[in-house]
PDB file of C-alpha atoms and ligand atoms in Angstrom:
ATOM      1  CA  UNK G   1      43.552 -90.359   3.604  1.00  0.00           C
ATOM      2  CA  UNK G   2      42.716 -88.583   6.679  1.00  0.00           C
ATOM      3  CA  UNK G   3      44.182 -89.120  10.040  1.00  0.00           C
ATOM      4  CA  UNK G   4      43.500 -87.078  13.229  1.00  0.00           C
ATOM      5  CA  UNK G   5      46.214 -88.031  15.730  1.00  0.00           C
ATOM      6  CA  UNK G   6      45.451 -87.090  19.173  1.00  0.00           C
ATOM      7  CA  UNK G   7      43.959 -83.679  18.844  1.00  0.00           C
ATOM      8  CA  UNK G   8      42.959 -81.260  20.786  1.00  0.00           C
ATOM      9  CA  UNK G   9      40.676 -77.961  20.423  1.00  0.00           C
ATOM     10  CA  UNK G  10      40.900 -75.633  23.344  1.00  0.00           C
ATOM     11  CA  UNK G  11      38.358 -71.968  22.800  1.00  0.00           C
ATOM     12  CA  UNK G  12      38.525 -69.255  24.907  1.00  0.00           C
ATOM     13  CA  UNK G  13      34.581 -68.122  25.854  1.00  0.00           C
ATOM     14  CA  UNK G  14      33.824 -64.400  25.948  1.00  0.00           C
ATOM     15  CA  UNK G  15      34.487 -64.545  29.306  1.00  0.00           C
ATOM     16  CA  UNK G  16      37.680 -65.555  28.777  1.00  0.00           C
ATOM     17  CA  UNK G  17      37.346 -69.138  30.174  1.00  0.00           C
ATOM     18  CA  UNK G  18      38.543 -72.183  28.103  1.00  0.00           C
ATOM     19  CA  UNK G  19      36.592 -74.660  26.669  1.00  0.00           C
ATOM     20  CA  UNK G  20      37.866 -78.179  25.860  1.00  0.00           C
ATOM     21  CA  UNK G  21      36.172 -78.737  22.901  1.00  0.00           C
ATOM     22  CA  UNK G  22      37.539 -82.477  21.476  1.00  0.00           C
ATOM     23  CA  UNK G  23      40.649 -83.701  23.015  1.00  0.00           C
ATOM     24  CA  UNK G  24      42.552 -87.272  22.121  1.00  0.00           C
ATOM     25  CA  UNK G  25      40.835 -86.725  19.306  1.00  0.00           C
ATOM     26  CA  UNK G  26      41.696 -89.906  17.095  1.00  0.00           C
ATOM     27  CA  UNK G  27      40.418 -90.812  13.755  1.00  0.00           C
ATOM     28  CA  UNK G  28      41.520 -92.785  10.545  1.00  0.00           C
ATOM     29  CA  UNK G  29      39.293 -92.153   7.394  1.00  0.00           C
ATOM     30  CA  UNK G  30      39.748 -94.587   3.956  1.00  0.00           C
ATOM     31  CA  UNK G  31      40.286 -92.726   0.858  1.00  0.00           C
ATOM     32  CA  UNK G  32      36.483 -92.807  -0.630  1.00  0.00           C
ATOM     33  CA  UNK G  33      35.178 -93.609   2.400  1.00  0.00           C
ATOM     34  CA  UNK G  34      31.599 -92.203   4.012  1.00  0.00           C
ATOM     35  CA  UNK G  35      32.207 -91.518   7.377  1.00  0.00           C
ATOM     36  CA  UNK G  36      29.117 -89.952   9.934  1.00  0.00           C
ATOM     37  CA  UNK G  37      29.623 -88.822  13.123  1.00  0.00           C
ATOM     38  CA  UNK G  38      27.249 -88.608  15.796  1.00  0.00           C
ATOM     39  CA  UNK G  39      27.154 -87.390  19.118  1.00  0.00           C
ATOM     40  CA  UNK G  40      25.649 -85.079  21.815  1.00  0.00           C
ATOM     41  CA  UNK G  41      25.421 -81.503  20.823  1.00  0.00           C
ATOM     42  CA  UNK G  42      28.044 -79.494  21.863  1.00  0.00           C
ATOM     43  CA  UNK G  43      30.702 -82.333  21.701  1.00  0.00           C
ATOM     44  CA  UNK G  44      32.941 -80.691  19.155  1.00  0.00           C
ATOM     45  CA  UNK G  45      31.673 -81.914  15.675  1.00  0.00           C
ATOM     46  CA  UNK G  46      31.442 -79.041  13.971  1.00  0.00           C
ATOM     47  CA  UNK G  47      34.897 -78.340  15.212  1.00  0.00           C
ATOM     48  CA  UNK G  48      36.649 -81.438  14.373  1.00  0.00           C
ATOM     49  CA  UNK G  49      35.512 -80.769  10.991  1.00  0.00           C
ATOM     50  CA  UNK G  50      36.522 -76.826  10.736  1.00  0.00           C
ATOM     51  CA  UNK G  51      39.975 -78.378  12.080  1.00  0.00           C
ATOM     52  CA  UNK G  52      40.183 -80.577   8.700  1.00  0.00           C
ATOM     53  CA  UNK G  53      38.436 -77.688   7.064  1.00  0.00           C
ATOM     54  CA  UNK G  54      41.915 -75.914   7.878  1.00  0.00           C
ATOM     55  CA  UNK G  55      39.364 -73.180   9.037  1.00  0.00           C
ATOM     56  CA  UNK G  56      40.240 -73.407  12.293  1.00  0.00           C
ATOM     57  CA  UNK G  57      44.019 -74.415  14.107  1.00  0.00           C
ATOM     58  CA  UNK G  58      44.360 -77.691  16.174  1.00  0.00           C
ATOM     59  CA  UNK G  59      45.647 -76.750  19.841  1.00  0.00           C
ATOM     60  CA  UNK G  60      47.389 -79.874  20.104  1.00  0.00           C
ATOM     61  CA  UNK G  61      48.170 -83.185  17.994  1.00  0.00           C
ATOM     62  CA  UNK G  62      47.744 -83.040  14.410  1.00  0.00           C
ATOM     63  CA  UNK G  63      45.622 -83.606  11.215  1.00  0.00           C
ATOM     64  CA  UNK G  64      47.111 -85.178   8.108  1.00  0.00           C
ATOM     65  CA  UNK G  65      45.175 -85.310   4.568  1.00  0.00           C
ATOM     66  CA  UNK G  66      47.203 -88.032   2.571  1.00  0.00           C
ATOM     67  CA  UNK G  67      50.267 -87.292   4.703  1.00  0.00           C
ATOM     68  CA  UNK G  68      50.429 -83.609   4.827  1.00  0.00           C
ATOM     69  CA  UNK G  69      49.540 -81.579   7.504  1.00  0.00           C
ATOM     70  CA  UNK G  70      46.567 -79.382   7.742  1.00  0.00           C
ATOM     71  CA  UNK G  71      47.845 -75.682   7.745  1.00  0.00           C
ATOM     72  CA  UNK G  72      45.206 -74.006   6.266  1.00  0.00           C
ATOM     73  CA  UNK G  73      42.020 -74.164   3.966  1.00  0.00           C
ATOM     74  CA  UNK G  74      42.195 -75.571   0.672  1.00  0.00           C
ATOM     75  CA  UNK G  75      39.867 -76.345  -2.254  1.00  0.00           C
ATOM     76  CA  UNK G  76      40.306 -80.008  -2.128  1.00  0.00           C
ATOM     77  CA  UNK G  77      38.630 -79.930   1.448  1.00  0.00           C
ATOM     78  CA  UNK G  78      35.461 -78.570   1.031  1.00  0.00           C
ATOM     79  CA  UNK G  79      32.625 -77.885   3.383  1.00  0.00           C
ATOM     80  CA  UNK G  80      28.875 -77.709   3.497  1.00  0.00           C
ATOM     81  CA  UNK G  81      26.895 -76.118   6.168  1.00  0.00           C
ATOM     82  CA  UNK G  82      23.476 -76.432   7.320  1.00  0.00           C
ATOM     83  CA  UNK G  83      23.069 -73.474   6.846  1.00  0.00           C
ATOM     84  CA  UNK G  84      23.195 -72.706   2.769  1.00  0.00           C
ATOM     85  CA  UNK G  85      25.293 -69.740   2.706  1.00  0.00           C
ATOM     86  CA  UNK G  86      25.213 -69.279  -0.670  1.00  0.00           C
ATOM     87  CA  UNK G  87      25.938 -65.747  -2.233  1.00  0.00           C
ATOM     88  CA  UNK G  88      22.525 -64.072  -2.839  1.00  0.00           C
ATOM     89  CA  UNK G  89      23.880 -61.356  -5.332  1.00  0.00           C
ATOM     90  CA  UNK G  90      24.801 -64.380  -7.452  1.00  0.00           C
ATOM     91  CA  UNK G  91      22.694 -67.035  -9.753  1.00  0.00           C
ATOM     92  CA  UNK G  92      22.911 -70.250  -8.801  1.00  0.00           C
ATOM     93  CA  UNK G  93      25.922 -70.472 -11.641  1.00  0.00           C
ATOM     94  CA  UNK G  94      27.590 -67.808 -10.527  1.00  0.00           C
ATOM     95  CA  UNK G  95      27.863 -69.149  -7.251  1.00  0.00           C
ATOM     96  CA  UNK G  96      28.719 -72.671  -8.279  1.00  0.00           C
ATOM     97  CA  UNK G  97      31.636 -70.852 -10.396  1.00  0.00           C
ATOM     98  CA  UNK G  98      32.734 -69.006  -7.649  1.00  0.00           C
ATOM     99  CA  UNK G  99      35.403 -71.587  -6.182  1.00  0.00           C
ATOM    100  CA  UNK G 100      37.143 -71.927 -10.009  1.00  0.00           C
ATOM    101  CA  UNK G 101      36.925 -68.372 -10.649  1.00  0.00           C
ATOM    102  CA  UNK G 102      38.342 -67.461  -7.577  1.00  0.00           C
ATOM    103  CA  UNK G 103      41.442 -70.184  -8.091  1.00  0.00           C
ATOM    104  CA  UNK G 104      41.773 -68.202 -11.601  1.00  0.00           C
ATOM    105  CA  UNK G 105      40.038 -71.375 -13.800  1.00  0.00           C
ATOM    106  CA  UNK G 106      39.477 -69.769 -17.112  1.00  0.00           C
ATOM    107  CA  UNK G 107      35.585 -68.324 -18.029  1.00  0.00           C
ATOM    108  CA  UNK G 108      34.846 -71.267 -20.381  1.00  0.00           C
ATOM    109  CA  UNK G 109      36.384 -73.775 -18.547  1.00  0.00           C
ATOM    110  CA  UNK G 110      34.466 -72.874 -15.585  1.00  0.00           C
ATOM    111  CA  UNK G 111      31.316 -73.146 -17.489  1.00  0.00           C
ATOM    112  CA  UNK G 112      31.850 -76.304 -17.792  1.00  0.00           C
ATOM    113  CA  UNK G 113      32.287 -77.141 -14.767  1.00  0.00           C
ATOM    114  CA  UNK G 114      29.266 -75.532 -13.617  1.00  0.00           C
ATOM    115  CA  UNK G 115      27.347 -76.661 -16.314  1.00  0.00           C
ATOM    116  CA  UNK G 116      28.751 -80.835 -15.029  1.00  0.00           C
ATOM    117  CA  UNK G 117      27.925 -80.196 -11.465  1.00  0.00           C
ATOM    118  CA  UNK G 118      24.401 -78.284 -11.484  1.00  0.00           C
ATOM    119  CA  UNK G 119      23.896 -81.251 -13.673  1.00  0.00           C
ATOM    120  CA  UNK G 120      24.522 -83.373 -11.236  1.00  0.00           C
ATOM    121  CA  UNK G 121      22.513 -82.135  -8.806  1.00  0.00           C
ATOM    122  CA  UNK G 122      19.405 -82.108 -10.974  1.00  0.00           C
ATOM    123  CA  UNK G 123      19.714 -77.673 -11.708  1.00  0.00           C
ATOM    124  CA  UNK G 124      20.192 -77.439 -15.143  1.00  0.00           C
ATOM    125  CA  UNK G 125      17.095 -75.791 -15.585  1.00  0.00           C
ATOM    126  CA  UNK G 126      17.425 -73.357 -12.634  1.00  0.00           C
ATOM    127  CA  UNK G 127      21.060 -71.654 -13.495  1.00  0.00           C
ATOM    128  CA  UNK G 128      19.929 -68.201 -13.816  1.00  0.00           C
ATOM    129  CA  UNK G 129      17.929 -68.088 -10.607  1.00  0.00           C
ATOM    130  CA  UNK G 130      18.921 -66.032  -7.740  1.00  0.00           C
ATOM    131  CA  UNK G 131      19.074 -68.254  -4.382  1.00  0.00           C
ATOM    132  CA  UNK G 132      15.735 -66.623  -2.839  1.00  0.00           C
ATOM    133  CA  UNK G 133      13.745 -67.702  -5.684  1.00  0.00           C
ATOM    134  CA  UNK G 134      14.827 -71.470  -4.529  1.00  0.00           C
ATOM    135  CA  UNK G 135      13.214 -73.437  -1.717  1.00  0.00           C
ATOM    136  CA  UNK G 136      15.162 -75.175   0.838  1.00  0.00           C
ATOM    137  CA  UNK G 137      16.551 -78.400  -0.707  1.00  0.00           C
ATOM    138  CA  UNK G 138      17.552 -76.345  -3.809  1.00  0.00           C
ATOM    139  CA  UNK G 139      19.760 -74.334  -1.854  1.00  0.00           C
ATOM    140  CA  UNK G 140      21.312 -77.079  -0.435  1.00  0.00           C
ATOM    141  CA  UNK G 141      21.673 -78.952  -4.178  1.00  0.00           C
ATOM    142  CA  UNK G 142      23.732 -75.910  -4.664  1.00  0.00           C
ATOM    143  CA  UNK G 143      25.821 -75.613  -1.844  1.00  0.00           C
ATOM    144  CA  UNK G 144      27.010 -79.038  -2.579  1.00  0.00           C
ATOM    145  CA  UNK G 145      27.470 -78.171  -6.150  1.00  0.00           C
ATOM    146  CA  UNK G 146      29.502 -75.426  -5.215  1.00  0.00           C
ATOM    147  CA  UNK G 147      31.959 -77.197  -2.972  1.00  0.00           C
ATOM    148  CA  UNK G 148      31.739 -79.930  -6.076  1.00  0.00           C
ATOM    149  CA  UNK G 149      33.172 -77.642  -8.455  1.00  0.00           C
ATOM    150  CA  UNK G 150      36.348 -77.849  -6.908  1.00  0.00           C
ATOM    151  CA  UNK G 151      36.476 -81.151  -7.227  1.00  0.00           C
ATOM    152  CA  UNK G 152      37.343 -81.812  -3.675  1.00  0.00           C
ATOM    153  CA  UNK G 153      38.864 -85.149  -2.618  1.00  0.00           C
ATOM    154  CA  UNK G 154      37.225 -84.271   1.311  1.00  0.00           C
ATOM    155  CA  UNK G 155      33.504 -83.062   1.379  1.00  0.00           C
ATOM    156  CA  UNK G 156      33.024 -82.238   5.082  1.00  0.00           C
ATOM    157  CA  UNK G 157      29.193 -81.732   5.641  1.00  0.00           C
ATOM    158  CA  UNK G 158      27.786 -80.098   8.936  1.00  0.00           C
ATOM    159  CA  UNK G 159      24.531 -81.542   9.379  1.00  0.00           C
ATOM    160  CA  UNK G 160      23.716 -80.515   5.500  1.00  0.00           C
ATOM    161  CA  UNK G 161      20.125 -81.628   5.221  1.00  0.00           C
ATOM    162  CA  UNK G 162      18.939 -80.769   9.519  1.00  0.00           C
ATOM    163  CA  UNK G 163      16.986 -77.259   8.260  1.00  0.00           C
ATOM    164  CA  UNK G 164      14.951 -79.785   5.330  1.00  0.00           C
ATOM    165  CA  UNK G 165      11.589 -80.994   5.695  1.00  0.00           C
ATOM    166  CA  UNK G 166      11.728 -84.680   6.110  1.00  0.00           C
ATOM    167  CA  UNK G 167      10.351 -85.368   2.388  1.00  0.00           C
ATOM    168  CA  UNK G 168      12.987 -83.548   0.739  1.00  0.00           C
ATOM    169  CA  UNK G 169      15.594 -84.723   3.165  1.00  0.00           C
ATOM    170  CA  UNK G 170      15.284 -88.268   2.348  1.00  0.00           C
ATOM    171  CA  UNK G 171      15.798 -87.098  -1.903  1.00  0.00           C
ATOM    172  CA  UNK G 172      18.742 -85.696  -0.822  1.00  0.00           C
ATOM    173  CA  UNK G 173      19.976 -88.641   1.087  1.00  0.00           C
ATOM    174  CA  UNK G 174      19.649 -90.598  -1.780  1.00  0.00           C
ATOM    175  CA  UNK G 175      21.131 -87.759  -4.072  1.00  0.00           C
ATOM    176  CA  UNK G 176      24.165 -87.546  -2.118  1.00  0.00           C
ATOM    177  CA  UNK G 177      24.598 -91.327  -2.257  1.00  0.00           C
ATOM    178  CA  UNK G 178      24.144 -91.020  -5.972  1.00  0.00           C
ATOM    179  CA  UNK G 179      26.643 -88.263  -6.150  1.00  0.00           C
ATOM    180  CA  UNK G 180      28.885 -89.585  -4.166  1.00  0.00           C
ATOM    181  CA  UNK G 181      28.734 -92.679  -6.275  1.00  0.00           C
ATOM    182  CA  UNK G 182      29.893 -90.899  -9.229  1.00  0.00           C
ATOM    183  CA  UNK G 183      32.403 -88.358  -7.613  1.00  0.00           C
ATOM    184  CA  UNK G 184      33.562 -90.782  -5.174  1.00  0.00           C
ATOM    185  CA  UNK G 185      35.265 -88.618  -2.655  1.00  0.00           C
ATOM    186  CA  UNK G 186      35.909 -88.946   0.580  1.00  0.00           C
ATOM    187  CA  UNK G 187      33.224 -87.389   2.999  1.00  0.00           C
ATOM    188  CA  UNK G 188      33.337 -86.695   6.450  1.00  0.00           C
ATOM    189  CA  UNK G 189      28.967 -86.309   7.221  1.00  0.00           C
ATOM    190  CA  UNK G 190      28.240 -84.843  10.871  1.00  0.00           C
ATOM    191  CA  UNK G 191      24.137 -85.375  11.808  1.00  0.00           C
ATOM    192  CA  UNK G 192      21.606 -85.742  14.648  1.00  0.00           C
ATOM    193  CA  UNK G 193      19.905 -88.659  12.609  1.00  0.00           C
ATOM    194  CA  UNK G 194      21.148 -92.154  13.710  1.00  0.00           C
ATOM    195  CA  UNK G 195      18.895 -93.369  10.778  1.00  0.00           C
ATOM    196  CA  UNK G 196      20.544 -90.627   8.312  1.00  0.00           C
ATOM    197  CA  UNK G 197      24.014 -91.941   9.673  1.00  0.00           C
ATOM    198  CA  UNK G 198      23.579 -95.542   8.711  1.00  0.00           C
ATOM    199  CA  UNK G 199      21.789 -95.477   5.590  1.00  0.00           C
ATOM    200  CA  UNK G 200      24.317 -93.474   4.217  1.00  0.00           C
ATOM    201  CA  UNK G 201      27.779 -94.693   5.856  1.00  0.00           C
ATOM    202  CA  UNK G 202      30.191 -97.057   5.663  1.00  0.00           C
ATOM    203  CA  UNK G 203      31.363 -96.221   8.980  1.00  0.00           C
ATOM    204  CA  UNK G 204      29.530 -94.366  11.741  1.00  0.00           C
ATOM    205  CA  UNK G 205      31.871 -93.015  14.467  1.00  0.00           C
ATOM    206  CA  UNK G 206      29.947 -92.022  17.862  1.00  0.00           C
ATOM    207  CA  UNK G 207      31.759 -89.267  19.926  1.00  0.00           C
ATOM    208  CA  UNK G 208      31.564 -88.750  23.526  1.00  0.00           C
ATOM    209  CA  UNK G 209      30.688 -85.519  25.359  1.00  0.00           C
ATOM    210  CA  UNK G 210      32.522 -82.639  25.227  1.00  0.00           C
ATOM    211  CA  UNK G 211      35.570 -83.072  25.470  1.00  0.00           C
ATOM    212  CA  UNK G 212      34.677 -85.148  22.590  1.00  0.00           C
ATOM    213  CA  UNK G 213      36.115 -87.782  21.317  1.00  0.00           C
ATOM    214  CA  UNK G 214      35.534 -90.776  19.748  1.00  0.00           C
ATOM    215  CA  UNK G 215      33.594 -93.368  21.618  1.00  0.00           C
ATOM    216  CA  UNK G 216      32.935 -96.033  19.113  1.00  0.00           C
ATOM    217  CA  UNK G 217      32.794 -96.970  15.644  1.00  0.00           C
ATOM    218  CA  UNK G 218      30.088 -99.398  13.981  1.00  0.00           C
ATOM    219  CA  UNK G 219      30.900-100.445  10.745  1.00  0.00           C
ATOM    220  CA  UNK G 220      27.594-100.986   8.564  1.00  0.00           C
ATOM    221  CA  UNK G 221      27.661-103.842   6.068  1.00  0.00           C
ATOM    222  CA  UNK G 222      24.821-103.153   4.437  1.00  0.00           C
ATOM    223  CA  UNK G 223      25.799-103.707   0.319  1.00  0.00           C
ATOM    224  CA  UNK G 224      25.529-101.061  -1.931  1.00  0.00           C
ATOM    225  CA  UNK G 225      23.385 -99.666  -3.349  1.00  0.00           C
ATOM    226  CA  UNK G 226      21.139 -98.772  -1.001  1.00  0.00           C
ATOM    227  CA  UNK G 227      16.924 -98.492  -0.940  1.00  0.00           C
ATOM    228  CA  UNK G 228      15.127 -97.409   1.512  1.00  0.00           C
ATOM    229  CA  UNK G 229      13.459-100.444   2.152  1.00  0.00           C
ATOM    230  CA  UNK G 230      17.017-100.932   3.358  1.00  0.00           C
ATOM    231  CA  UNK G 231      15.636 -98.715   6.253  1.00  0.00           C
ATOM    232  CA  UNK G 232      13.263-101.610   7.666  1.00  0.00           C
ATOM    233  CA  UNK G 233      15.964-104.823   7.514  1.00  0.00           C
ATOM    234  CA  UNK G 234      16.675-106.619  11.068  1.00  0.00           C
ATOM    235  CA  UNK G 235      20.396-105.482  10.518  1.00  0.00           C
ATOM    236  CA  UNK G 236      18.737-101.719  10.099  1.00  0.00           C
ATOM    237  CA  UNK G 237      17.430-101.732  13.566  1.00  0.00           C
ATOM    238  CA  UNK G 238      19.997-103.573  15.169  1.00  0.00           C
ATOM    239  CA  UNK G 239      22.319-100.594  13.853  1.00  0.00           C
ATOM    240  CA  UNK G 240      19.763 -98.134  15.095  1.00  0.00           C
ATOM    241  CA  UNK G 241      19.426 -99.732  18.394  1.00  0.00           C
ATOM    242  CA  UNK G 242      22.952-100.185  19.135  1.00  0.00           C
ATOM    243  CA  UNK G 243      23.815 -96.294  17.971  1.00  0.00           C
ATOM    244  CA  UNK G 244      20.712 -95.206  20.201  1.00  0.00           C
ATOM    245  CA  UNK G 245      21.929 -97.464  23.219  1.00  0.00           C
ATOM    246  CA  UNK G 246      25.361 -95.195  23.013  1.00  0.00           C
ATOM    247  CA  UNK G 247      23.831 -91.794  22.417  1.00  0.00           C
ATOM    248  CA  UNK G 248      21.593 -92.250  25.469  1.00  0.00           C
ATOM    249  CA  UNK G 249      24.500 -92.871  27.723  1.00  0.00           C
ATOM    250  CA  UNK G 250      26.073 -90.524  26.746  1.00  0.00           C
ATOM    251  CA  UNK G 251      23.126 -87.844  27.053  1.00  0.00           C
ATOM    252  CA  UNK G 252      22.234 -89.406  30.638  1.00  0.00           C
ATOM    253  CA  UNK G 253      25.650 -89.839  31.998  1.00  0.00           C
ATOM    254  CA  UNK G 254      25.658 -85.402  31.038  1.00  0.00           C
ATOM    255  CA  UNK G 255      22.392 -84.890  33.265  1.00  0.00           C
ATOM    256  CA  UNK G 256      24.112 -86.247  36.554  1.00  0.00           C
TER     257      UNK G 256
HETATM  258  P1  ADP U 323      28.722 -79.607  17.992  1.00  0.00           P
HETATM  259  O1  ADP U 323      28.933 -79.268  16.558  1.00  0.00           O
HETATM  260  O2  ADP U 323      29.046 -81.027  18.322  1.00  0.00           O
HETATM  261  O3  ADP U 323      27.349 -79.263  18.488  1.00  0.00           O
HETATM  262  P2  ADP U 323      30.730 -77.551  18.429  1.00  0.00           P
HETATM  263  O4  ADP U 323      31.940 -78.103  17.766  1.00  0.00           O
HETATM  264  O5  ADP U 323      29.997 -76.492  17.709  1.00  0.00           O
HETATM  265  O6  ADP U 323      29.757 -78.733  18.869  1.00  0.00           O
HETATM  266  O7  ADP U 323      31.170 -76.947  19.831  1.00  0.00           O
HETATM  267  C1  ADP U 323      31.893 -77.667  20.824  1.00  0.00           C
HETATM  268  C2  ADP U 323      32.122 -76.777  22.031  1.00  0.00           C
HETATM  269  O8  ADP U 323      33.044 -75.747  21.707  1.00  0.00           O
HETATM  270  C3  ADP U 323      30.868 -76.096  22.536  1.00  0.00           C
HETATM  271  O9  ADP U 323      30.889 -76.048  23.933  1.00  0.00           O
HETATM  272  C4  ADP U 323      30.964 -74.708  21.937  1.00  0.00           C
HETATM  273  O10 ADP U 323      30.308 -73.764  22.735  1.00  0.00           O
HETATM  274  C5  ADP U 323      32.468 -74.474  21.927  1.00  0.00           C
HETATM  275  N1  ADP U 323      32.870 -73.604  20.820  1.00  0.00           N
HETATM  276  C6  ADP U 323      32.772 -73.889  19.501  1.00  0.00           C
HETATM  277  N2  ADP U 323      33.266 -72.887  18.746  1.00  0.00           N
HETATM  278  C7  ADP U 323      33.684 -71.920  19.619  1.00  0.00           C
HETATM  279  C8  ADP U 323      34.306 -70.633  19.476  1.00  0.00           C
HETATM  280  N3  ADP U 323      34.590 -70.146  18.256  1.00  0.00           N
HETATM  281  N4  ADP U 323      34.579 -69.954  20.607  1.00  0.00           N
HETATM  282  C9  ADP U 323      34.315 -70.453  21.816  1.00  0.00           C
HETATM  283  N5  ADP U 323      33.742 -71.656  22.033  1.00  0.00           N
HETATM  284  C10 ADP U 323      33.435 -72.398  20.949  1.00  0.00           C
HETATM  285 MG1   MG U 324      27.634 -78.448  15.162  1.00  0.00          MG
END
């Protein structure tokens, strides 16, 4: 489904010096598969997904999505941010119609579409509201709405719930799973939360330091679907353990 083949992401700084962002960058991702990637900051996670976003252009190696290359952004690879960046001129249904209206879906059409997907997020009360009369985890039900409504087959999320208080983080962890569950796309999840990784992935890929790449992948076998209580299981904390033991090194090996 998608397949990063030894990529590379090379940014000039203002200064004009380049920084090596990811390099031998390889990764294989399972149609319908929840992938998380960890890793240091800085080690090029947000990039390796603006490179499948098509949002940004690999400098070397390549990106396939079900055998094509990635040459540019499309609506079946859609992205979530931390940050909301939702329209504020526009109600929460305007901005969850704003992906179909812009690839010319018919007005009714589109409001049902809307309609399906603030649904699914648990909005169907709040479709008039303008996005600052939402609190954080709203905003965030939204974006994902949004980048539902055109019924990606990639969600790419940049660390979608790290600006949430912890409460409202862990609904959304188990939204997402829930959403997923029905949508069943492929998603490509980037966060700082080892525990956040594993309770929601099938796979969680640890990357290196910039350059980054990928260091190691654990495969979690817990069944589906998952509880929290899930959270506290020997296999849990072996998971956590083994992820921490790999982030560490990582971390340390940067301070020499
Ligand atoms: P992460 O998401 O893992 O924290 P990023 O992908 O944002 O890391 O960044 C990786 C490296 O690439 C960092 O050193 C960052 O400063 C650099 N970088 C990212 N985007 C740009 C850009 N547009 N111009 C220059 N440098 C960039
Ligand atoms: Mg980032």
């Amino acid at each position: 489904m998608v397949r990063a083949q030894g990529v590379c992401k090379v940014f000039s700084d203002c200064k004009n010096r380049q920084v090596v962002a990811i390099d031998e960058f390889n990764l294989q991702v399972r149609e319908k598969e929840f992938v998380s990637i960890l890793g240091p900051s800085g080690c090029g996670k947000s990039t390796f997904l603006l490179l499948v976003a098509g949002l940004e252009k690999a400098t070397r190696g390549r990106i396939m999505i079900d055998g094509h290359s990635v040459n540019g952004p499309d609506p079946k690879r859609a992205i979530v941010f931390q940050e909301y960046l939702l329209f504020p001129w526009k109600t929460v249904r305007g901005n969850v119609e704003f992906g179909p209206e812009v690839r010319g879906v018919a007005k009714t059409k589109r409001r049902d579409i809307s309609a399906k997907y603030i649904d699914l997020v648990g909005l169907n009360k709040f479709e008039n509201r303008y996005p600052h009369e939402l609190s954080g985890g709203m905003k965030q039900r939204v974006a994902i709405a949004r980048a539902l409504a055109n019924e990606p087959k990639v969600m790419l999320m940049d660390e979608p719930f790290g600006a949430l208080d912890a409460l409202t983080r862990e609904l959304l962890q188990q939204e997402l799973l829930r959403i997923w569950q029905e949508t069943k796309c492929t998603v490509l999840f980037v966060t700082h939360s080892i525990g956040e990784a594993i309770y929601l992935s099938d796979r969680v890929v640890v990357m290196s330091r910039r350059p980054g790449r990928i260091m190691a992948t654990l495969t979690i076998d817990i069944p589906r679907p998952r509880t929290r209580a899930d959270l506290t299981t020997p296999q849990f904390v072996m998971y956590e353990q083994a992820l921490r033991g790999m982030i560490w090194e990582e971390i340390q090996d940067s301070q020499e």
